[in-house]
Tab-separated table of C-alpha atoms in Angstrom:
chain	number	residue	atom	x	y	z
A	1	MET	CA	-23.829	42.575	65.061
A	2	ASP	CA	-22.911	45.078	67.742
A	3	ARG	CA	-25.097	44.631	70.848
A	4	LEU	CA	-25.740	48.369	71.205
A	5	LEU	CA	-26.858	48.618	67.591
A	6	LEU	CA	-29.119	45.605	68.052
A	7	LEU	CA	-30.599	47.129	71.221
A	8	ARG	CA	-31.229	50.444	69.434
A	9	ARG	CA	-33.014	48.705	66.576
A	10	LEU	CA	-35.128	46.683	68.990
A	11	LEU	CA	-36.044	49.810	70.965
A	12	TRP	CA	-36.948	51.642	67.743
A	13	CYS	CA	-39.179	48.742	66.657
A	14	VAL	CA	-40.978	48.592	70.005
A	15	THR	CA	-41.465	52.372	70.031
A	16	SER	CA	-42.812	52.298	66.469
A	17	ILE	CA	-45.263	49.510	67.301
A	18	LEU	CA	-46.516	51.388	70.371
A	19	MET	CA	-46.953	54.563	68.325
A	20	LEU	CA	-48.898	52.733	65.630
A	21	SER	CA	-51.103	50.985	68.168
A	22	GLY	CA	-52.107	54.313	69.707
A	23	THR	CA	-50.754	53.607	73.184
A	24	GLY	CA	-48.444	56.615	73.077
A	25	HIS	CA	-44.995	57.044	74.538
A	26	THR	CA	-43.929	54.768	77.363
A	27	ALA	CA	-40.396	55.810	78.327
A	28	GLU	CA	-38.729	58.918	79.665
A	29	GLU	CA	-37.796	60.532	76.366
A	30	VAL	CA	-36.147	63.715	77.716
A	31	LEU	CA	-33.328	63.301	80.211
A	32	THR	CA	-32.708	66.182	82.633
A	33	PRO	CA	-30.634	66.610	85.792
A	34	GLY	CA	-33.785	67.098	87.912
A	35	ASN	CA	-33.076	69.376	90.887
A	36	ILE	CA	-29.966	71.533	90.640
A	37	HIS	CA	-28.262	73.485	93.420
A	38	ALA	CA	-25.965	76.312	92.372
A	39	ALA	CA	-24.162	79.093	94.226
A	40	ARG	CA	-24.933	82.754	93.737
A	41	ASP	CA	-22.790	84.731	91.271
A	42	ASN	CA	-21.637	81.547	89.494
A	43	ASN	CA	-22.382	80.470	85.931
A	44	LEU	CA	-24.387	77.305	85.332
A	45	THR	CA	-24.986	75.313	82.157
A	46	LEU	CA	-28.296	73.487	81.762
A	47	HIS	CA	-28.731	70.507	79.434
A	48	CYS	CA	-31.571	68.279	78.300
A	49	TYR	CA	-31.066	65.197	76.179
A	50	LEU	CA	-33.557	63.553	73.876
A	51	ALA	CA	-33.463	59.769	74.285
A	52	LEU	CA	-35.410	58.897	71.139
A	53	PHE	CA	-33.682	57.091	68.320
A	54	ASN	CA	-34.486	57.962	64.722
A	55	ALA	CA	-36.233	61.212	65.640
A	56	ILE	CA	-35.405	64.275	63.593
A	57	VAL	CA	-35.115	67.314	65.858
A	58	SER	CA	-36.579	70.331	64.084
A	59	LEU	CA	-36.511	72.835	66.963
A	60	VAL	CA	-35.440	73.031	70.614
A	61	SER	CA	-36.710	75.745	72.943
A	62	TRP	CA	-35.986	76.756	76.541
A	63	ASN	CA	-38.361	78.619	78.843
A	64	ARG	CA	-39.034	79.170	82.537
A	65	CYS	CA	-41.956	76.685	82.483
A	66	ASN	CA	-44.245	79.663	82.868
A	67	ARG	CA	-43.966	80.490	79.197
A	68	VAL	CA	-41.252	83.137	79.567
A	69	ASP	CA	-39.213	82.235	76.481
A	70	LEU	CA	-35.437	82.154	76.848
A	71	VAL	CA	-33.868	80.516	73.774
A	72	VAL	CA	-34.974	78.854	70.546
A	73	TYR	CA	-32.545	76.582	68.690
A	74	LEU	CA	-33.178	76.103	64.966
A	75	ASN	CA	-30.325	73.582	64.894
A	76	LYS	CA	-27.290	72.805	67.082
A	77	SER	CA	-25.337	75.804	65.837
A	78	MET	CA	-28.055	78.388	65.160
A	79	ALA	CA	-30.255	79.841	67.883
A	80	SER	CA	-32.024	82.961	69.012
A	81	ILE	CA	-31.813	84.296	72.563
A	82	SER	CA	-34.765	86.357	73.754
A	83	PRO	CA	-33.692	90.044	73.789
A	84	ALA	CA	-34.569	90.368	77.490
A	85	PHE	CA	-31.986	87.664	78.336
A	86	MET	CA	-29.095	88.555	76.003
A	87	GLU	CA	-26.871	89.571	78.939
A	88	LYS	CA	-27.995	86.697	81.169
A	89	ILE	CA	-27.849	83.655	78.867
A	90	SER	CA	-25.420	82.261	76.327
A	91	LEU	CA	-25.631	79.176	74.136
A	92	ALA	CA	-23.925	75.919	75.135
A	93	ALA	CA	-23.146	72.690	73.288
A	94	ASP	CA	-25.868	70.163	72.420
A	95	TYR	CA	-28.813	72.566	72.756
A	96	GLY	CA	-27.758	73.704	76.245
A	97	ILE	CA	-27.887	77.160	77.810
A	98	THR	CA	-25.531	78.856	80.249
A	99	LEU	CA	-26.944	81.186	82.898
A	100	HIS	CA	-24.477	83.871	83.990
A	101	LEU	CA	-24.019	85.346	87.465
A	102	LEU	CA	-26.847	83.464	89.170
A	103	GLY	CA	-29.083	85.483	91.425
A	104	LEU	CA	-32.335	85.180	93.341
A	105	ASN	CA	-34.451	85.737	90.209
A	106	ASP	CA	-32.903	82.673	88.557
A	107	THR	CA	-34.376	80.231	91.097
A	108	GLY	CA	-37.244	78.185	89.689
A	109	ASP	CA	-38.291	75.739	87.003
A	110	TYR	CA	-36.639	75.526	83.591
A	111	CYS	CA	-38.163	73.593	80.693
A	112	CYS	CA	-36.636	72.385	77.468
A	113	LYS	CA	-38.871	71.339	74.599
A	114	PHE	CA	-37.824	69.157	71.645
A	115	HIS	CA	-39.953	69.376	68.496
A	116	THR	CA	-39.335	66.180	66.544
A	117	PHE	CA	-40.423	64.372	63.423
A	118	PRO	CA	-42.249	62.028	63.293
A	119	PHE	CA	-42.801	61.656	67.054
A	120	GLY	CA	-44.000	65.118	68.105
A	121	VAL	CA	-43.054	67.374	71.018
A	122	TYR	CA	-41.256	66.248	74.194
A	123	GLU	CA	-40.631	68.420	77.229
A	124	GLY	CA	-38.150	68.109	80.077
A	125	ARG	CA	-38.221	70.017	83.356
A	126	MET	CA	-35.654	70.824	86.036
A	127	PHE	CA	-35.652	72.964	89.153
A	128	LEU	CA	-32.798	75.365	89.913
A	129	GLU	CA	-32.276	76.310	93.534
A	130	GLY	CA	-29.778	78.957	94.488
A	131	THR	CA	-27.509	78.374	97.455
A	132	GLY	CA	-25.583	80.855	99.521
A	133	ALA	CA	-26.593	84.279	100.757
A	134	TYR	CA	-28.971	86.118	98.455
């Protein structure tokens, strides 16, 4: 048996046992780049990755961590961009978003939220800091 497949099955079993025992989630389930530095007037693509095996992703949303909604993905190829950000944001592969022509107002926290079955909701956070003269 392939070692990676065996490891995945073992991880799934351990996660399932922890969920059933009521201890909750124990690992970092959403992988993000953390702090990001980007130059003014450039485009930047943000990604979050869900590191849960056997989870069914039903919805992925992006916001500014202060509840200003940016994008909601219904699946990997169908999403809705908030009307206020239609000129600022475009969709990227694997539930990502691309911010266009970065400016001072783009500095701050960005959150991605994965709604999954049967495990629930997982959120990732990253901080974008603009570099260069603003």
